[in-house]
mmCIF file of C-alpha atoms in Angstrom:
data_model
loop_
_atom_site.group_PDB
_atom_site.id
_atom_site.type_symbol
_atom_site.label_atom_id
_atom_site.label_comp_id
_atom_site.label_asym_id
_atom_site.label_seq_id
_atom_site.Cartn_x
_atom_site.Cartn_y
_atom_site.Cartn_z
ATOM 1 C CA SER A 28 -21.354 0.569 60.559
ATOM 2 C CA ALA A 29 -18.535 2.689 61.419
ATOM 3 C CA VAL A 30 -16.176 5.374 59.799
ATOM 4 C CA ILE A 31 -12.952 5.004 60.440
ATOM 5 C CA SER A 32 -10.194 7.647 58.789
ATOM 6 C CA GLN A 33 -6.373 7.088 58.735
ATOM 7 C CA LYS A 34 -3.189 9.187 57.686
ATOM 8 C CA PRO A 35 -1.584 9.086 56.163
ATOM 9 C CA SER A 36 -2.577 7.581 53.071
ATOM 10 C CA ARG A 37 0.132 6.803 51.945
ATOM 11 C CA ASP A 38 4.503 7.910 52.389
ATOM 12 C CA ILE A 39 7.453 7.860 51.054
ATOM 13 C CA CYS A 40 10.061 7.118 53.587
ATOM 14 C CA GLN A 41 13.245 6.833 54.032
ATOM 15 C CA ARG A 42 15.070 3.598 56.033
ATOM 16 C CA GLY A 43 16.070 4.196 59.429
ATOM 17 C CA THR A 44 13.377 7.462 60.144
ATOM 18 C CA SER A 45 9.810 7.000 61.933
ATOM 19 C CA LEU A 46 5.880 6.962 60.788
ATOM 20 C CA THR A 47 2.717 7.467 62.672
ATOM 21 C CA ILE A 48 -0.060 6.876 61.367
ATOM 22 C CA GLN A 49 -3.130 8.059 62.673
ATOM 23 C CA CYS A 50 -6.603 6.253 62.916
ATOM 24 C CA GLN A 51 -10.173 8.026 64.170
ATOM 25 C CA VAL A 52 -13.476 6.450 64.329
ATOM 26 C CA ASP A 53 -16.386 8.235 64.366
ATOM 27 C CA SER A 54 -18.316 5.898 67.895
ATOM 28 C CA GLN A 55 -16.816 5.263 70.578
ATOM 29 C CA VAL A 56 -15.377 1.597 69.979
ATOM 30 C CA THR A 57 -14.187 -0.244 72.464
ATOM 31 C CA MET A 58 -10.831 -2.188 70.749
ATOM 32 C CA MET A 59 -9.793 -0.838 67.989
ATOM 33 C CA PHE A 60 -6.696 -3.074 65.818
ATOM 34 C CA TRP A 61 -3.948 -2.898 64.121
ATOM 35 C CA TYR A 62 -3.212 -5.142 60.432
ATOM 36 C CA ARG A 63 -0.335 -5.312 58.306
ATOM 37 C CA GLN A 64 -0.969 -6.593 54.323
ATOM 38 C CA GLN A 65 2.837 -7.121 52.003
ATOM 39 C CA PRO A 66 3.036 -6.630 49.074
ATOM 40 C CA ARG A 67 1.338 -9.664 47.156
ATOM 41 C CA GLN A 68 0.450 -11.434 51.093
ATOM 42 C CA SER A 69 -3.178 -11.213 53.112
ATOM 43 C CA LEU A 70 -3.255 -9.212 56.331
ATOM 44 C CA THR A 71 -1.575 -10.170 59.543
ATOM 45 C CA LEU A 72 -2.632 -8.162 62.922
ATOM 46 C CA ILE A 73 -0.815 -6.526 64.732
ATOM 47 C CA ALA A 74 -1.581 -5.531 67.557
ATOM 48 C CA THR A 75 -4.914 -4.719 69.160
ATOM 49 C CA ALA A 76 -4.986 -1.944 71.072
ATOM 50 C CA ASN A 77 -7.570 -1.249 73.751
ATOM 51 C CA GLN A 78 -8.078 2.198 75.455
ATOM 52 C CA GLY A 79 -6.393 2.765 79.140
ATOM 53 C CA SER A 80 -4.321 -0.310 78.551
ATOM 54 C CA GLU A 81 -1.157 -1.205 76.169
ATOM 55 C CA ALA A 82 -1.761 -2.962 73.483
ATOM 56 C CA THR A 83 -1.409 -6.773 73.405
ATOM 57 C CA TYR A 84 0.629 -7.109 70.419
ATOM 58 C CA GLU A 85 1.420 -10.856 68.178
ATOM 59 C CA SER A 86 4.154 -12.720 67.660
ATOM 60 C CA GLY A 87 6.818 -11.645 65.497
ATOM 61 C CA PHE A 88 5.566 -7.837 67.157
ATOM 62 C CA VAL A 89 7.072 -6.658 69.890
ATOM 63 C CA ILE A 90 6.025 -2.853 71.064
ATOM 64 C CA ASP A 91 10.167 -0.863 70.478
ATOM 65 C CA LYS A 92 8.859 -1.853 66.651
ATOM 66 C CA PHE A 93 5.425 -0.582 66.401
ATOM 67 C CA PRO A 94 4.702 1.434 69.815
ATOM 68 C CA ILE A 95 1.141 2.157 69.644
ATOM 69 C CA SER A 96 -1.283 5.355 71.344
ATOM 70 C CA ARG A 97 -4.522 4.952 71.955
ATOM 71 C CA PRO A 98 -6.052 7.517 73.975
ATOM 72 C CA ASN A 99 -9.046 7.590 74.118
ATOM 73 C CA LEU A 100 -11.985 5.429 72.813
ATOM 74 C CA THR A 101 -12.150 6.930 68.996
ATOM 75 C CA PHE A 102 -8.674 7.448 67.811
ATOM 76 C CA SER A 103 -5.225 5.001 68.037
ATOM 77 C CA THR A 104 -1.278 6.114 67.056
ATOM 78 C CA LEU A 105 0.713 3.015 65.080
ATOM 79 C CA THR A 106 4.165 4.416 64.456
ATOM 80 C CA VAL A 107 6.563 2.227 62.196
ATOM 81 C CA SER A 108 10.475 2.461 63.969
ATOM 82 C CA ASN A 109 14.154 2.315 61.835
ATOM 83 C CA MET A 110 12.308 1.659 58.677
ATOM 84 C CA SER A 111 13.333 -0.585 56.463
ATOM 85 C CA PRO A 112 12.410 -1.387 53.118
ATOM 86 C CA GLU A 113 11.122 -4.769 54.303
ATOM 87 C CA ASP A 114 8.622 -2.454 56.508
ATOM 88 C CA SER A 115 6.941 -1.262 52.587
ATOM 89 C CA SER A 116 3.005 -2.369 53.474
ATOM 90 C CA ILE A 117 -0.948 -1.437 53.413
ATOM 91 C CA TYR A 118 -1.257 -0.473 57.649
ATOM 92 C CA LEU A 119 -4.673 -0.918 58.569
ATOM 93 C CA CYS A 120 -6.725 0.608 61.518
ATOM 94 C CA SER A 121 -9.735 -1.268 62.789
ATOM 95 C CA VAL A 122 -12.362 -1.909 65.209
ATOM 96 C CA GLU A 123 -15.157 -3.476 66.248
ATOM 97 C CA LEU A 124 -18.852 -2.453 66.216
ATOM 98 C CA GLY A 125 -21.811 -4.820 66.675
ATOM 99 C CA ASN A 126 -19.646 -8.345 65.933
ATOM 100 C CA THR A 127 -18.485 -6.245 63.316
ATOM 101 C CA ILE A 128 -14.718 -5.393 61.632
ATOM 102 C CA TYR A 129 -14.724 -2.399 59.800
ATOM 103 C CA PHE A 130 -11.671 -1.488 57.722
ATOM 104 C CA GLY A 131 -9.699 1.674 57.059
ATOM 105 C CA GLU A 132 -9.184 2.988 53.791
ATOM 106 C CA GLY A 133 -5.064 2.516 55.023
ATOM 107 C CA SER A 134 -1.850 3.820 54.548
ATOM 108 C CA TRP A 135 0.591 2.486 52.035
ATOM 109 C CA LEU A 136 4.061 2.840 53.186
ATOM 110 C CA THR A 137 7.565 2.689 51.202
ATOM 111 C CA VAL A 138 10.530 2.920 53.231
ATOM 112 C CA VAL A 139 13.162 3.999 50.440
ATOM 113 C CA ALA B 3 -2.747 -22.192 65.157
ATOM 114 C CA GLN B 4 -5.673 -21.461 63.159
ATOM 115 C CA SER B 5 -4.954 -20.641 59.408
ATOM 116 C CA VAL B 6 -7.519 -19.628 55.870
ATOM 117 C CA SER B 7 -6.749 -20.872 52.730
ATOM 118 C CA GLN B 8 -7.786 -19.420 49.705
ATOM 119 C CA HIS B 9 -6.947 -21.558 46.522
ATOM 120 C CA ASN B 10 -7.854 -19.363 44.078
ATOM 121 C CA HIS B 11 -5.329 -16.505 43.425
ATOM 122 C CA HIS B 12 -7.053 -14.953 40.281
ATOM 123 C CA VAL B 13 -9.907 -15.310 38.359
ATOM 124 C CA ILE B 14 -10.384 -14.059 35.382
ATOM 125 C CA LEU B 15 -14.671 -14.480 34.385
ATOM 126 C CA SER B 16 -16.545 -13.049 30.940
ATOM 127 C CA GLU B 17 -19.830 -11.173 33.110
ATOM 128 C CA ALA B 18 -22.658 -13.484 33.035
ATOM 129 C CA ALA B 19 -20.751 -16.048 34.143
ATOM 130 C CA SER B 20 -21.251 -18.155 37.975
ATOM 131 C CA LEU B 21 -18.554 -17.510 39.887
ATOM 132 C CA GLU B 22 -17.314 -19.853 42.807
ATOM 133 C CA LEU B 23 -14.407 -19.690 45.699
ATOM 134 C CA GLY B 24 -13.010 -21.143 48.151
ATOM 135 C CA CYS B 25 -12.062 -21.093 51.263
ATOM 136 C CA ASN B 26 -10.934 -23.777 54.164
ATOM 137 C CA TYR B 27 -9.657 -22.746 57.779
ATOM 138 C CA SER B 28 -8.328 -25.182 60.117
ATOM 139 C CA TYR B 29 -9.073 -24.300 63.069
ATOM 140 C CA GLY B 30 -11.751 -27.879 65.433
ATOM 141 C CA GLY B 31 -13.537 -25.566 67.384
ATOM 142 C CA THR B 32 -16.389 -23.401 66.861
ATOM 143 C CA VAL B 33 -15.347 -20.259 64.376
ATOM 144 C CA ASN B 34 -17.332 -17.130 62.893
ATOM 145 C CA LEU B 35 -16.115 -16.801 58.806
ATOM 146 C CA PHE B 36 -16.416 -14.166 57.090
ATOM 147 C CA TRP B 37 -16.063 -12.364 53.597
ATOM 148 C CA TYR B 38 -14.619 -8.892 52.595
ATOM 149 C CA VAL B 39 -14.135 -7.110 49.453
ATOM 150 C CA GLN B 40 -11.875 -4.607 48.398
ATOM 151 C CA TYR B 41 -12.572 -2.255 45.189
ATOM 152 C CA PRO B 42 -9.828 -1.012 43.247
ATOM 153 C CA GLY B 43 -8.792 2.051 45.403
ATOM 154 C CA GLN B 44 -10.948 1.531 48.995
ATOM 155 C CA HIS B 45 -10.930 -0.320 51.802
ATOM 156 C CA LEU B 46 -11.976 -3.309 53.086
ATOM 157 C CA GLN B 47 -15.366 -3.707 53.159
ATOM 158 C CA LEU B 48 -17.938 -6.944 54.535
ATOM 159 C CA LEU B 49 -19.546 -9.021 51.909
ATOM 160 C CA LEU B 50 -21.155 -11.539 54.227
ATOM 161 C CA LYS B 51 -20.394 -13.106 57.513
ATOM 162 C CA TYR B 52 -21.471 -16.713 59.698
ATOM 163 C CA PHE B 53 -22.030 -17.329 63.321
ATOM 164 C CA SER B 54 -24.467 -19.324 63.554
ATOM 165 C CA GLY B 55 -27.507 -21.050 62.007
ATOM 166 C CA ASP B 56 -28.487 -21.395 58.660
ATOM 167 C CA PRO B 57 -24.966 -22.743 57.254
ATOM 168 C CA LEU B 58 -26.519 -20.544 53.687
ATOM 169 C CA VAL B 59 -25.452 -17.383 53.802
ATOM 170 C CA LYS B 60 -26.773 -14.146 51.850
ATOM 171 C CA GLY B 61 -24.628 -10.923 51.728
ATOM 172 C CA ILE B 62 -24.541 -7.657 49.915
ATOM 173 C CA LYS B 63 -24.597 -7.531 46.114
ATOM 174 C CA GLY B 64 -25.936 -11.130 45.777
ATOM 175 C CA PHE B 65 -23.117 -12.302 46.837
ATOM 176 C CA GLU B 66 -23.561 -15.488 49.334
ATOM 177 C CA ALA B 67 -22.032 -18.278 51.022
ATOM 178 C CA GLU B 68 -22.053 -21.851 52.540
ATOM 179 C CA PHE B 69 -20.124 -23.343 56.172
ATOM 180 C CA ILE B 70 -19.965 -26.772 55.232
ATOM 181 C CA LYS B 71 -18.389 -28.037 58.804
ATOM 182 C CA SER B 72 -17.515 -31.181 57.901
ATOM 183 C CA LYS B 73 -15.346 -29.924 55.234
ATOM 184 C CA PHE B 74 -13.827 -26.570 57.764
ATOM 185 C CA SER B 75 -15.425 -24.472 54.121
ATOM 186 C CA PHE B 76 -16.584 -21.302 53.737
ATOM 187 C CA ASN B 77 -16.426 -20.953 49.916
ATOM 188 C CA LEU B 78 -18.219 -17.307 48.227
ATOM 189 C CA ARG B 79 -20.644 -17.712 45.406
ATOM 190 C CA LYS B 80 -22.515 -16.113 42.688
ATOM 191 C CA PRO B 81 -24.670 -16.852 40.038
ATOM 192 C CA SER B 82 -23.877 -13.999 37.601
ATOM 193 C CA VAL B 83 -21.380 -11.741 38.558
ATOM 194 C CA GLN B 84 -20.922 -8.904 36.656
ATOM 195 C CA TRP B 85 -17.782 -6.170 35.447
ATOM 196 C CA SER B 86 -18.344 -4.306 38.735
ATOM 197 C CA ASP B 87 -17.485 -7.811 40.949
ATOM 198 C CA THR B 88 -13.779 -6.946 40.003
ATOM 199 C CA ALA B 89 -11.826 -6.125 43.838
ATOM 200 C CA GLU B 90 -10.290 -8.594 46.018
ATOM 201 C CA TYR B 91 -11.836 -11.070 47.949
ATOM 202 C CA PHE B 92 -10.365 -12.454 51.087
ATOM 203 C CA CYS B 93 -11.673 -15.244 53.326
ATOM 204 C CA ALA B 94 -11.003 -14.540 57.731
ATOM 205 C CA VAL B 95 -11.584 -16.716 60.020
ATOM 206 C CA ASN B 96 -12.013 -15.460 63.710
ATOM 207 C CA ALA B 97 -9.217 -16.409 66.373
ATOM 208 C CA GLY B 98 -11.631 -14.909 69.151
ATOM 209 C CA TYR B 99 -13.132 -16.775 72.343
ATOM 210 C CA GLY B 100 -16.312 -18.428 72.630
ATOM 211 C CA GLY B 101 -17.535 -16.764 69.122
ATOM 212 C CA ALA B 102 -15.646 -13.280 68.938
ATOM 213 C CA THR B 103 -14.760 -12.104 66.522
ATOM 214 C CA ASN B 104 -12.390 -9.587 67.252
ATOM 215 C CA LYS B 105 -9.599 -11.688 66.255
ATOM 216 C CA LEU B 106 -9.014 -12.230 61.994
ATOM 217 C CA ILE B 107 -6.200 -14.411 60.637
ATOM 218 C CA PHE B 108 -6.869 -13.879 56.774
ATOM 219 C CA GLY B 109 -6.253 -15.759 53.539
ATOM 220 C CA THR B 110 -3.550 -15.129 50.692
ATOM 221 C CA GLY B 111 -6.846 -13.403 48.143
ATOM 222 C CA THR B 112 -8.555 -13.478 45.416
ATOM 223 C CA LEU B 113 -8.123 -11.365 42.754
ATOM 224 C CA LEU B 114 -11.288 -11.391 40.439
ATOM 225 C CA ALA B 115 -11.202 -10.449 36.898
ATOM 226 C CA VAL B 116 -14.219 -10.290 35.323
ATOM 227 C CA GLN B 117 -14.441 -8.934 31.497
ATOM 228 C CA PRO B 118 -17.186 -7.457 30.436
#
């Protein structure tokens, strides 16, 4: 299994600001993923982050709004830029290891 | 596009009752199917998964799920629930290729409350 740590676990942010979420995993993994879970909704994949290449974004998500870094095989960051109340959500980091997807505990962002 | 439907949004059961949570997906090709659970205040955990073989899959904590290809369903079951099963349950289908499991499409979740 994989142990995934996310920081911050929760934060309250002012609209118009940006916040970077960090994700650290205890194993080297090729693929890391960022999901969003909006209130009373399911999880939606934002992007796939591979080390050494640009992240691949899903429909409806763009790099300018959600820039991602993947500097090595155990770490990734997701930035939520120019936040609005609609960005209030739980952001989850996940990794694939042994054909199974593991999730971090999530970062709960509230934009006011 | 693939989609996943969970018909029960909120289920309330008494302890020892039997549980069945519905999950249907829309995709005509080969699929990998998953059930995840999120206990209050905790992260998502894998309950069980189906890739191929026996369509009846057993997972952790006494849960099982049956893949019925003709019905595009992967319902989760447990014969006797406990108060500790109170959680939100998510069905998910992979959107990868050739059996890859990396991109998951999730259902909207079912919130299960077990009353002691």
